[in-house]
PDB file of N, CA and C in Angstrom:
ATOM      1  N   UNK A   1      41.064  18.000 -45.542  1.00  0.00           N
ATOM      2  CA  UNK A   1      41.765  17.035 -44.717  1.00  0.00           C
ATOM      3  C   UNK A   1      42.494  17.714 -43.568  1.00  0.00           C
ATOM      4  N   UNK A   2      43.019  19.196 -44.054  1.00  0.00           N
ATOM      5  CA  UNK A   2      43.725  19.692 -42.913  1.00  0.00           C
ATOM      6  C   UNK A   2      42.826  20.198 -41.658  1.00  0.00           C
ATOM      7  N   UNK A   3      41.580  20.227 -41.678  1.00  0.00           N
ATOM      8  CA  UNK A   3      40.292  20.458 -40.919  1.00  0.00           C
ATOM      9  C   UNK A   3      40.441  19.331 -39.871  1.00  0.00           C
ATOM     10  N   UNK A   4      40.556  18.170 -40.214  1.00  0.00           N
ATOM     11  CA  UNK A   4      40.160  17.172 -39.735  1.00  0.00           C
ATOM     12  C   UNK A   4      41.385  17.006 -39.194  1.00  0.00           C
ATOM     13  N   UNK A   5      42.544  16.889 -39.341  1.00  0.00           N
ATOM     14  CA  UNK A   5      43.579  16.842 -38.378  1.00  0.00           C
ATOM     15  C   UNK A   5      43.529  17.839 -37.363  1.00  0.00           C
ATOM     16  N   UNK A   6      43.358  19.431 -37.740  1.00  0.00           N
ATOM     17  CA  UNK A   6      43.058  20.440 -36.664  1.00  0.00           C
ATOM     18  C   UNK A   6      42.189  20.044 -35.348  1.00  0.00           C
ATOM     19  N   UNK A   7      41.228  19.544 -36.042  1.00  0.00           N
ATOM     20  CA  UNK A   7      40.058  19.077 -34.798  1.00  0.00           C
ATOM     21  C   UNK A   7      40.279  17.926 -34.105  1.00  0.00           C
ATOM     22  N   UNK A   8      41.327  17.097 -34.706  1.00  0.00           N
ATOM     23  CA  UNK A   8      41.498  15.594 -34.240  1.00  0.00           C
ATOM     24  C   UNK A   8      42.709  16.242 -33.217  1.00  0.00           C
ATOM     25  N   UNK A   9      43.454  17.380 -33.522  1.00  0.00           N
ATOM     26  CA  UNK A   9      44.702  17.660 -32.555  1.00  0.00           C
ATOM     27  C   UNK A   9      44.197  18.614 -31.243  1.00  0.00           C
ATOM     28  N   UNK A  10      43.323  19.362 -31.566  1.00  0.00           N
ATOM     29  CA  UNK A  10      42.686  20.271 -30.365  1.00  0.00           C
ATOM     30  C   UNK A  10      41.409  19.003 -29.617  1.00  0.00           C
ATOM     31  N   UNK A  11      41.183  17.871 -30.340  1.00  0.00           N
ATOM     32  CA  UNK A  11      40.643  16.735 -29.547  1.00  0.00           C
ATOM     33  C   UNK A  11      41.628  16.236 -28.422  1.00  0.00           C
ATOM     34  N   UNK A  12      42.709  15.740 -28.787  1.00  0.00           N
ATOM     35  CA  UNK A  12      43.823  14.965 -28.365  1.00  0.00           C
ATOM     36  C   UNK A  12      44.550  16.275 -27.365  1.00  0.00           C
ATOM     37  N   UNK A  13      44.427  17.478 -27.733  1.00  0.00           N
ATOM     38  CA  UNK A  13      44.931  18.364 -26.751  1.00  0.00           C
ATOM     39  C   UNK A  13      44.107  18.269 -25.452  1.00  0.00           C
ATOM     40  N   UNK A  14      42.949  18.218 -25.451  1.00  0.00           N
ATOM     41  CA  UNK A  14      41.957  18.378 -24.676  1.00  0.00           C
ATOM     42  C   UNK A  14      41.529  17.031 -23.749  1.00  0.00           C
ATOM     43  N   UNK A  15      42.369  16.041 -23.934  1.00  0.00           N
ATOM     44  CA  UNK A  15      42.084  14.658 -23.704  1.00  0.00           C
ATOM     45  C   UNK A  15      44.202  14.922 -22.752  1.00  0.00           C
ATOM     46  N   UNK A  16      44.753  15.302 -23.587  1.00  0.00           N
ATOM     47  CA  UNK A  16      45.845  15.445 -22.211  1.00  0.00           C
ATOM     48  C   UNK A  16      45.392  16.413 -21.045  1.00  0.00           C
ATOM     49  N   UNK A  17      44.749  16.661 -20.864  1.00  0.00           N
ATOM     50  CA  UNK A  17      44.356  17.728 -19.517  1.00  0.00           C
ATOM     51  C   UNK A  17      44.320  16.772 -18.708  1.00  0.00           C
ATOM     52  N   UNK A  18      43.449  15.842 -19.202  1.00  0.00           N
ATOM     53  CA  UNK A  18      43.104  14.842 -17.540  1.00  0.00           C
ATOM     54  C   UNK A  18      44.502  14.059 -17.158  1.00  0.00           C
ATOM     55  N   UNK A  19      45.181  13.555 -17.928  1.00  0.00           N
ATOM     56  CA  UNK A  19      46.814  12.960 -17.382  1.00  0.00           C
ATOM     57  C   UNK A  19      47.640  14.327 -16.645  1.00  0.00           C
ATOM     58  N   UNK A  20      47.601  15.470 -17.272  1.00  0.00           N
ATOM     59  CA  UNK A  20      48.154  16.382 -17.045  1.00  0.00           C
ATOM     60  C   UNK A  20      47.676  16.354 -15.343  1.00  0.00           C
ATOM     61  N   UNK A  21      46.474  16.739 -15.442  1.00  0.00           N
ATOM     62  CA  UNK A  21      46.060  16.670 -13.928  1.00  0.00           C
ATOM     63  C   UNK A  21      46.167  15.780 -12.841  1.00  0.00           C
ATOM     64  N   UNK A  22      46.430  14.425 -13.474  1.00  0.00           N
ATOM     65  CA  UNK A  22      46.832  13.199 -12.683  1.00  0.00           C
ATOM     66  C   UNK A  22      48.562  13.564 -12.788  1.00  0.00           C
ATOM     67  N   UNK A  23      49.257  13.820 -13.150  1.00  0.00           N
ATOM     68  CA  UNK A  23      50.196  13.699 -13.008  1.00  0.00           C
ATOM     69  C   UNK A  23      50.877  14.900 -12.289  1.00  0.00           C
ATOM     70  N   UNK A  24      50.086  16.239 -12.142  1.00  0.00           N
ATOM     71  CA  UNK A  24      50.384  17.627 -11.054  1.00  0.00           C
ATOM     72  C   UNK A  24      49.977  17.089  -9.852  1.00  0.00           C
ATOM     73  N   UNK A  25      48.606  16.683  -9.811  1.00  0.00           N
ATOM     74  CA  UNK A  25      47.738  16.105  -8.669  1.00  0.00           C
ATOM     75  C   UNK A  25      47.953  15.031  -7.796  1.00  0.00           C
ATOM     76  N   UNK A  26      48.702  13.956  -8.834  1.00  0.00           N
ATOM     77  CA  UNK A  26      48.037  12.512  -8.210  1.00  0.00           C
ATOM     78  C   UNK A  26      48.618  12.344  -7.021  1.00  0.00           C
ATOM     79  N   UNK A  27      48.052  11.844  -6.530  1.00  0.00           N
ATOM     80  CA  UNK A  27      48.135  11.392  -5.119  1.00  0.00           C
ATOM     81  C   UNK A  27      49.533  10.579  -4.495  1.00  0.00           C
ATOM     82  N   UNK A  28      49.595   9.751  -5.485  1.00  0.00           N
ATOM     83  CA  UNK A  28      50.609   9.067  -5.625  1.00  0.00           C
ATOM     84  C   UNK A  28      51.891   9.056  -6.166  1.00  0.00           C
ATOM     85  N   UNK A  29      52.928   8.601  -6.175  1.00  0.00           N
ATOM     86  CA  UNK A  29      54.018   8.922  -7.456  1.00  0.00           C
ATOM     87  C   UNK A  29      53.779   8.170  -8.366  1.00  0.00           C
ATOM     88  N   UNK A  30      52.888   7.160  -8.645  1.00  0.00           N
ATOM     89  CA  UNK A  30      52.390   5.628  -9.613  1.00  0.00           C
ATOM     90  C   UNK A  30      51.539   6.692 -10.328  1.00  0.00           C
ATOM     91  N   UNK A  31      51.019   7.501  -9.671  1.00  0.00           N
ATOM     92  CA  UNK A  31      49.896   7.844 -10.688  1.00  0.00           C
ATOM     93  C   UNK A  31      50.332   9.392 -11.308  1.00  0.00           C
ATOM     94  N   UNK A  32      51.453   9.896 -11.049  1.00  0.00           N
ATOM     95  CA  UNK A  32      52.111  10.869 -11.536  1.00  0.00           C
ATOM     96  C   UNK A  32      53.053  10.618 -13.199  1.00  0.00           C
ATOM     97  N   UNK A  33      53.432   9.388 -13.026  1.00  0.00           N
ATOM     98  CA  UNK A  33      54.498   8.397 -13.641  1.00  0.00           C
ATOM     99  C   UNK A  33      53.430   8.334 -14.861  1.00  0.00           C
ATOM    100  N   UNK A  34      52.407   7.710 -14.768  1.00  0.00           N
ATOM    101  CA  UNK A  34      51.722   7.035 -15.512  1.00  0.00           C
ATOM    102  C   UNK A  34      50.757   8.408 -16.061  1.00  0.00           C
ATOM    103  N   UNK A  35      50.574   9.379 -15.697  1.00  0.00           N
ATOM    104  CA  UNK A  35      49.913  10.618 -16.163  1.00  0.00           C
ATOM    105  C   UNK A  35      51.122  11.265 -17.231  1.00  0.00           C
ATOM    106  N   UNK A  36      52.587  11.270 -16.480  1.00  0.00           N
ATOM    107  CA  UNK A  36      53.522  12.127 -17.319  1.00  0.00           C
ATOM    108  C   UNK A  36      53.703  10.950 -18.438  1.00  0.00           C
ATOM    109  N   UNK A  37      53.407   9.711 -18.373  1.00  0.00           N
ATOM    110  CA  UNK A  37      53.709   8.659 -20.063  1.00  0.00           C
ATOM    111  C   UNK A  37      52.116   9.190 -20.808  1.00  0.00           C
ATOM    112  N   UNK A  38      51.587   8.905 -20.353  1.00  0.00           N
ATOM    113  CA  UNK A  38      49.921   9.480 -21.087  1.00  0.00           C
ATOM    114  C   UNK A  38      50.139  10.309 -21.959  1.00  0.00           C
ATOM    115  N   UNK A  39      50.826  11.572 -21.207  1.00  0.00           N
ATOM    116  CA  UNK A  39      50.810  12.865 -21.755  1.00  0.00           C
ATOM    117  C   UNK A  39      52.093  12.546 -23.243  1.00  0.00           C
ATOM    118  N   UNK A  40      53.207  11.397 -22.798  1.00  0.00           N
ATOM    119  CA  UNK A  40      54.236  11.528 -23.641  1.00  0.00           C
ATOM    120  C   UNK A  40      53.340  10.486 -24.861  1.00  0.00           C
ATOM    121  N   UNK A  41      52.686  10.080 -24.826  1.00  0.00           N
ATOM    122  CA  UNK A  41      52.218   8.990 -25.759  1.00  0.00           C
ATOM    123  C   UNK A  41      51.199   9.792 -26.997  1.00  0.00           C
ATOM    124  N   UNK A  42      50.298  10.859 -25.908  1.00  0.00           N
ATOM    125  CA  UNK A  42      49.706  11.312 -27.016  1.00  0.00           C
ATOM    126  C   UNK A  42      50.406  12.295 -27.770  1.00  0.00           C
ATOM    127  N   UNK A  43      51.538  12.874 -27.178  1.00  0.00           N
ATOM    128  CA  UNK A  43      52.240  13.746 -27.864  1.00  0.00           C
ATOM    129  C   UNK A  43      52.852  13.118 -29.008  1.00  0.00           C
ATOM    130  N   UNK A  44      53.622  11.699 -29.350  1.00  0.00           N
ATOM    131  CA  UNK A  44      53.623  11.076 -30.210  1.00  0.00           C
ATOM    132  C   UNK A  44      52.544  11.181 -31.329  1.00  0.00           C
ATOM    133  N   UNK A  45      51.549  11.242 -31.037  1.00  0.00           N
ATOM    134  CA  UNK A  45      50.267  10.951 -31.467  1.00  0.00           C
ATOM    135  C   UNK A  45      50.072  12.318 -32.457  1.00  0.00           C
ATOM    136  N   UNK A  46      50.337  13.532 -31.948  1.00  0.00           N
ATOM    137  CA  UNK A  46      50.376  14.920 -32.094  1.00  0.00           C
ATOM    138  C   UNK A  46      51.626  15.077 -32.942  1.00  0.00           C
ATOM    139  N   UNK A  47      52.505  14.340 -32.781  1.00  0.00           N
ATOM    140  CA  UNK A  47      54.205  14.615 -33.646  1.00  0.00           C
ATOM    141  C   UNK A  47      53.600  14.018 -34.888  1.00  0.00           C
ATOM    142  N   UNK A  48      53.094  13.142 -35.219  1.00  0.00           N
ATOM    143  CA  UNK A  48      52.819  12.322 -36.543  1.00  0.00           C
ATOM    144  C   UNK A  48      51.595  13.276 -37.466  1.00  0.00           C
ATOM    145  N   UNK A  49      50.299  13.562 -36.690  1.00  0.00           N
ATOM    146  CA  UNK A  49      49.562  14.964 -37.147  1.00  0.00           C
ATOM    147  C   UNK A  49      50.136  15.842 -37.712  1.00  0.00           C
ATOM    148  N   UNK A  50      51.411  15.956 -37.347  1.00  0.00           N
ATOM    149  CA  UNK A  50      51.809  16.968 -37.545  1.00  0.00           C
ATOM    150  C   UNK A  50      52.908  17.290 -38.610  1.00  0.00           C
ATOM    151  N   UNK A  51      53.015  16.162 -38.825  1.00  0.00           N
ATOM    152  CA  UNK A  51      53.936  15.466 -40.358  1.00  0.00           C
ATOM    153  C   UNK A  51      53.292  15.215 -41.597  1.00  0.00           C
ATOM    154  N   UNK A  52      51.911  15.150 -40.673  1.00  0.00           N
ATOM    155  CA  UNK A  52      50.612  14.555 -42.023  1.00  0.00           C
ATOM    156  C   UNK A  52      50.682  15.905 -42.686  1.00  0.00           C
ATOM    157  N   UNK A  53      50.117  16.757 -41.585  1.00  0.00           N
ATOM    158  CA  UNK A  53      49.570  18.366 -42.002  1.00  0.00           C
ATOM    159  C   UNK A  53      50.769  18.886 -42.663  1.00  0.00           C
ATOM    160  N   UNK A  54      52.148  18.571 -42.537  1.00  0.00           N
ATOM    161  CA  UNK A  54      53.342  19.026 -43.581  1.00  0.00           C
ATOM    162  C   UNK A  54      53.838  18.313 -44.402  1.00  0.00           C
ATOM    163  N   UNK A  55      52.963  17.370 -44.232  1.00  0.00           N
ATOM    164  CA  UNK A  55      53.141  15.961 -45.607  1.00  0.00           C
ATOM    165  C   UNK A  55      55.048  15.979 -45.796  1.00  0.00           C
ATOM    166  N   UNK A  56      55.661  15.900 -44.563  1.00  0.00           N
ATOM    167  CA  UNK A  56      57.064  15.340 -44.393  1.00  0.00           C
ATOM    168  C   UNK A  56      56.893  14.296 -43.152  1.00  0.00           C
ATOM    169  N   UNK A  57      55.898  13.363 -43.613  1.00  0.00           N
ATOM    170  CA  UNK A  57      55.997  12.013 -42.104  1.00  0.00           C
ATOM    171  C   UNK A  57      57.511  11.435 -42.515  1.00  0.00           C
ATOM    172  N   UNK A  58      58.212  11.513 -43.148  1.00  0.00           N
ATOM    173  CA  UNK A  58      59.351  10.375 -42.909  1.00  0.00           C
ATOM    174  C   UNK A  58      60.304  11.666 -42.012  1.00  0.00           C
ATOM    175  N   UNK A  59      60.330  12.117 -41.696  1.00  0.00           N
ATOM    176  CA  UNK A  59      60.845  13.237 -41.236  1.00  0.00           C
ATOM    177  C   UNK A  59      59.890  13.189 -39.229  1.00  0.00           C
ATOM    178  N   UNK A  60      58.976  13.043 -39.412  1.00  0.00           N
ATOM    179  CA  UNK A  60      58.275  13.553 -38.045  1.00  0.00           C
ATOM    180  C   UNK A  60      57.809  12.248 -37.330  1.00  0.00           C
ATOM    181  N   UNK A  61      58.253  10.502 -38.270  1.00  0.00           N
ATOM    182  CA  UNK A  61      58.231   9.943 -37.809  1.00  0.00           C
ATOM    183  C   UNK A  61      59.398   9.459 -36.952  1.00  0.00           C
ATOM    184  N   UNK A  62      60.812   9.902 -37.445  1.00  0.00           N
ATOM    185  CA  UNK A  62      61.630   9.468 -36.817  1.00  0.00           C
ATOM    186  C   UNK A  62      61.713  10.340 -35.181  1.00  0.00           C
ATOM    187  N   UNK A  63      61.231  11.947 -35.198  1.00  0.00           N
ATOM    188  CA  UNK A  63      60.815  12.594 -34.366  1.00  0.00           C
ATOM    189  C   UNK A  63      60.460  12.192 -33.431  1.00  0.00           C
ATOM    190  N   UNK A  64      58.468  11.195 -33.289  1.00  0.00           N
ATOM    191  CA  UNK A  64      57.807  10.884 -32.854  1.00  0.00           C
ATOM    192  C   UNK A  64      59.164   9.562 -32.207  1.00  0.00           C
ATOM    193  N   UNK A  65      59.835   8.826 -32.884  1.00  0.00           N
ATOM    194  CA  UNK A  65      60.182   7.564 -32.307  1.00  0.00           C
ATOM    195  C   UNK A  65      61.088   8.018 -31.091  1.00  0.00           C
ATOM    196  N   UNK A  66      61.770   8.935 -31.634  1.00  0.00           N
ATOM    197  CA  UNK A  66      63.214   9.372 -30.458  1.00  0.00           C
ATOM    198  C   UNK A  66      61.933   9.476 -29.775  1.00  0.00           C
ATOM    199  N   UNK A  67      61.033  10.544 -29.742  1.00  0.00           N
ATOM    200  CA  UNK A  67      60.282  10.965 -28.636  1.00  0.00           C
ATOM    201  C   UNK A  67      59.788  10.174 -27.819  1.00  0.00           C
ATOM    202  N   UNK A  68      59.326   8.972 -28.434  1.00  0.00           N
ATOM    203  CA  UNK A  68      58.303   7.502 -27.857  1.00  0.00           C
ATOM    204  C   UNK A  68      59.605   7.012 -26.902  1.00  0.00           C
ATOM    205  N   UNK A  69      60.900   7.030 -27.559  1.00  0.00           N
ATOM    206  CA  UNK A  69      61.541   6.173 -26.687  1.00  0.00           C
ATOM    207  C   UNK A  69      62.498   6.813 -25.519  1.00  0.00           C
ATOM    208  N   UNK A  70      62.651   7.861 -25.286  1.00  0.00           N
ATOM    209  CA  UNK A  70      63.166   9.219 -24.373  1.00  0.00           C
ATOM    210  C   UNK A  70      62.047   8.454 -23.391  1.00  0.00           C
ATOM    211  N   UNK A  71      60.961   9.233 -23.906  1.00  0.00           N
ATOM    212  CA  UNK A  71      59.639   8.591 -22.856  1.00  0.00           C
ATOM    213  C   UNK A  71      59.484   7.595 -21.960  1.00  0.00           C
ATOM    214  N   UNK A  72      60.218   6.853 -22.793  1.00  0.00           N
ATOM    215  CA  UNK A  72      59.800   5.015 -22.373  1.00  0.00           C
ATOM    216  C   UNK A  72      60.774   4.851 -21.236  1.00  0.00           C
ATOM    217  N   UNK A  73      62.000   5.579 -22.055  1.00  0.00           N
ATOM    218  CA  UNK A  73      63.206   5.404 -21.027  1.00  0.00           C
ATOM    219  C   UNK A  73      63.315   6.321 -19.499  1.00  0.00           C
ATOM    220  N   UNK A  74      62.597   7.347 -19.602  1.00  0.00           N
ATOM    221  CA  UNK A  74      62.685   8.339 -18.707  1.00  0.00           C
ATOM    222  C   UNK A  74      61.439   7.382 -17.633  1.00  0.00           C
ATOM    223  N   UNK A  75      60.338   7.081 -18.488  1.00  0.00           N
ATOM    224  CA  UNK A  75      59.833   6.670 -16.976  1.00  0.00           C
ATOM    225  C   UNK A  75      60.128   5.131 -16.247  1.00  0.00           C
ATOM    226  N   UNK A  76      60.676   4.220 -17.193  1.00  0.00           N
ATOM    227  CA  UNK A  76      61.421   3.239 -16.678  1.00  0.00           C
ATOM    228  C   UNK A  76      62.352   3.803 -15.789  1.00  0.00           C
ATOM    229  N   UNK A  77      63.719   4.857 -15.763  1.00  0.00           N
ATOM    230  CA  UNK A  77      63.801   4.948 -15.026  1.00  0.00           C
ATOM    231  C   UNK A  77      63.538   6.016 -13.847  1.00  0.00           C
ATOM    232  N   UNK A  78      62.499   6.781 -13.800  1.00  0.00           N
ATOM    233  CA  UNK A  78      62.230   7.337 -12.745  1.00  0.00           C
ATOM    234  C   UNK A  78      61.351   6.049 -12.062  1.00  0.00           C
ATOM    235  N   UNK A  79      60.873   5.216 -12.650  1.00  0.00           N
ATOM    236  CA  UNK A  79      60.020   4.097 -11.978  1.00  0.00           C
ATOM    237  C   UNK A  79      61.107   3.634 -10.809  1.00  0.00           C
ATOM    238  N   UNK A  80      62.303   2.867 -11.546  1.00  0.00           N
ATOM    239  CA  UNK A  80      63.378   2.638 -11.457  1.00  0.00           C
ATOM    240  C   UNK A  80      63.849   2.941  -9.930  1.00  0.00           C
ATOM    241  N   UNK A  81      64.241   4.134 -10.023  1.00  0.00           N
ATOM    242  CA  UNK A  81      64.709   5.415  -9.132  1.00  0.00           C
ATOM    243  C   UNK A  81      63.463   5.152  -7.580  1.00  0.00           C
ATOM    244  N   UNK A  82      62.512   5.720  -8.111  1.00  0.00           N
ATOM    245  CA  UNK A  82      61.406   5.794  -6.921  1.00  0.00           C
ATOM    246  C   UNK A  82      60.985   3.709  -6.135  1.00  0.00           C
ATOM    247  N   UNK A  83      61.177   3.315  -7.250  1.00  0.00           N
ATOM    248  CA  UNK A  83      61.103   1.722  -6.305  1.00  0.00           C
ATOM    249  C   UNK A  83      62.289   1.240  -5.844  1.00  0.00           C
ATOM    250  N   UNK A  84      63.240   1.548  -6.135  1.00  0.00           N
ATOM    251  CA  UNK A  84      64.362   1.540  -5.357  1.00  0.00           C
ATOM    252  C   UNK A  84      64.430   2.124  -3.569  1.00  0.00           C
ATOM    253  N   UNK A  85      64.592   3.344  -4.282  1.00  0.00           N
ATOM    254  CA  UNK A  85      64.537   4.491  -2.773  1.00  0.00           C
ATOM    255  C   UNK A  85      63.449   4.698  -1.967  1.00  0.00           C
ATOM    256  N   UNK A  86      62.432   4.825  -3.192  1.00  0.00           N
ATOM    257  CA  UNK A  86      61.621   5.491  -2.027  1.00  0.00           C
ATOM    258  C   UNK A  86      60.170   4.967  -1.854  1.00  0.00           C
ATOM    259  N   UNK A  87      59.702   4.458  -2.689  1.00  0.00           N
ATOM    260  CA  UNK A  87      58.722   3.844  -2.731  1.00  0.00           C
ATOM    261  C   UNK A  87      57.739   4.333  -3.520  1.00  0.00           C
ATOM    262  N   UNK A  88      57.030   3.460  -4.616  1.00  0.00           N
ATOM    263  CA  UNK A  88      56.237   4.039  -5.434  1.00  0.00           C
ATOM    264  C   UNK A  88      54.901   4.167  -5.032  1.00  0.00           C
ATOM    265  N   UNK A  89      54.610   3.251  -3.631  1.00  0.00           N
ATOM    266  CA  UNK A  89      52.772   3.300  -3.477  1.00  0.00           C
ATOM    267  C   UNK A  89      52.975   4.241  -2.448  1.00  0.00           C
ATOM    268  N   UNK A  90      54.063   5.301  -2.131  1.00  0.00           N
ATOM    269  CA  UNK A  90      53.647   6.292  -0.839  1.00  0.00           C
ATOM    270  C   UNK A  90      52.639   7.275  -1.126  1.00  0.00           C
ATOM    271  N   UNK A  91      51.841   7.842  -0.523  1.00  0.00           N
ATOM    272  CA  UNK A  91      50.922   8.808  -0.646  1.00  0.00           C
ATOM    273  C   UNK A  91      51.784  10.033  -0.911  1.00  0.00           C
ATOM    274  N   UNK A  92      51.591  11.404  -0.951  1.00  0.00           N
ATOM    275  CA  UNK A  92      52.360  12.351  -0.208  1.00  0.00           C
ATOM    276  C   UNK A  92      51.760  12.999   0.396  1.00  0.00           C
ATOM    277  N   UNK A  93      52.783  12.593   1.296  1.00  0.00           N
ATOM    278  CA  UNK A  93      52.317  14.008   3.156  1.00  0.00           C
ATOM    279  C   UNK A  93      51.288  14.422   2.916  1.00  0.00           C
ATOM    280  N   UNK A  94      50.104  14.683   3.586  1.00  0.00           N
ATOM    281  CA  UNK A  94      49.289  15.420   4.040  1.00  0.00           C
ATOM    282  C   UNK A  94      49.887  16.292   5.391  1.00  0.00           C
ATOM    283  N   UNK A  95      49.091  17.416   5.318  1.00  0.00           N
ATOM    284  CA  UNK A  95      49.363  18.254   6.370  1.00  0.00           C
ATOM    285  C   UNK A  95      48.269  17.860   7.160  1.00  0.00           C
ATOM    286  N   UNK A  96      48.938  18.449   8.417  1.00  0.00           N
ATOM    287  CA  UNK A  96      48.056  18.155   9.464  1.00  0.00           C
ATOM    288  C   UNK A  96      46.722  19.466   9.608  1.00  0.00           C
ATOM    289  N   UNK A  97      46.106  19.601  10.196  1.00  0.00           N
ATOM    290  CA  UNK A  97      45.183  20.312  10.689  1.00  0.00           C
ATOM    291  C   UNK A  97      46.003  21.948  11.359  1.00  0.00           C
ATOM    292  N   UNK A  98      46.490  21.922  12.084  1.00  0.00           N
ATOM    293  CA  UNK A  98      47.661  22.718  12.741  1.00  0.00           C
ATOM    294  C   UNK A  98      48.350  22.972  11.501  1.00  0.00           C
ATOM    295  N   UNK A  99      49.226  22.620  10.884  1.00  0.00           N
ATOM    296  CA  UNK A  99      50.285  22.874  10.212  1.00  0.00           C
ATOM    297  C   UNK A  99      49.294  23.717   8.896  1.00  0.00           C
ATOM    298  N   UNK A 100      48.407  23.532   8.468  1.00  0.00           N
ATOM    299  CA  UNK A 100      47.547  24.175   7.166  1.00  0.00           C
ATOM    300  C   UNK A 100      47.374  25.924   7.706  1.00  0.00           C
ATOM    301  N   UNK A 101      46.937  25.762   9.659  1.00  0.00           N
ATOM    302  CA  UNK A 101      46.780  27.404   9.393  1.00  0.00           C
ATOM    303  C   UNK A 101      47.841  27.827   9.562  1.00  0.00           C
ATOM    304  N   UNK A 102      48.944  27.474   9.610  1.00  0.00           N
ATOM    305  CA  UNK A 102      49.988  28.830   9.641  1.00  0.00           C
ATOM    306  C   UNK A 102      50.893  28.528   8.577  1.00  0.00           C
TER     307      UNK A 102
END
């Protein structure tokens, strides 16, 4: 059984890369927001695995919950924060042509 959690967690590791990358990358701050909850959701996902594999879940569930809800709260308000001020559908800056060679 502990096989099968190993492979189900280096699955789920390998499946945050792409949020990870939307959320270094994205284009947007919407799609940064929504890459850094991805990443916090499956980590939940990974906190409970990981209670199984130490057979103390009442212990790694309460873990996982603070964690789920830190999460929830942090990007409510950076959502919060950025639609307020600054705007959540802005692109960011591109450089110009000029400005890249020097």
């Amino acid at each position: 059984m502990d096989t099968f959690f190993l492979y189900s967690g280096i699955y789920l590791g390998i499946l945050m890369l792409m949020p990870l990358y939307r959320a270094v990358a994205g284009p947007t701050i919407l799609d940064r927001i929504i890459g850094a909850n991805a990443i916090g959701s499956k980590t939940v996902v990974l906190l409970l695995m990981v209670g199984l594999i130490y057979q103390r879940v009442d212990m790694f569930v309460d873990i996982a919950l603070a964690y789920a809800m830190l999460n929830f709260i942090a990007v409510l308000a950076v959502s919060s924060y950025f639609h307020k001020r600054k705007g959540l559908y802005d692109e960011a800056p591109r450089l110009k042509a000029t400005e890249r060679r020097s």
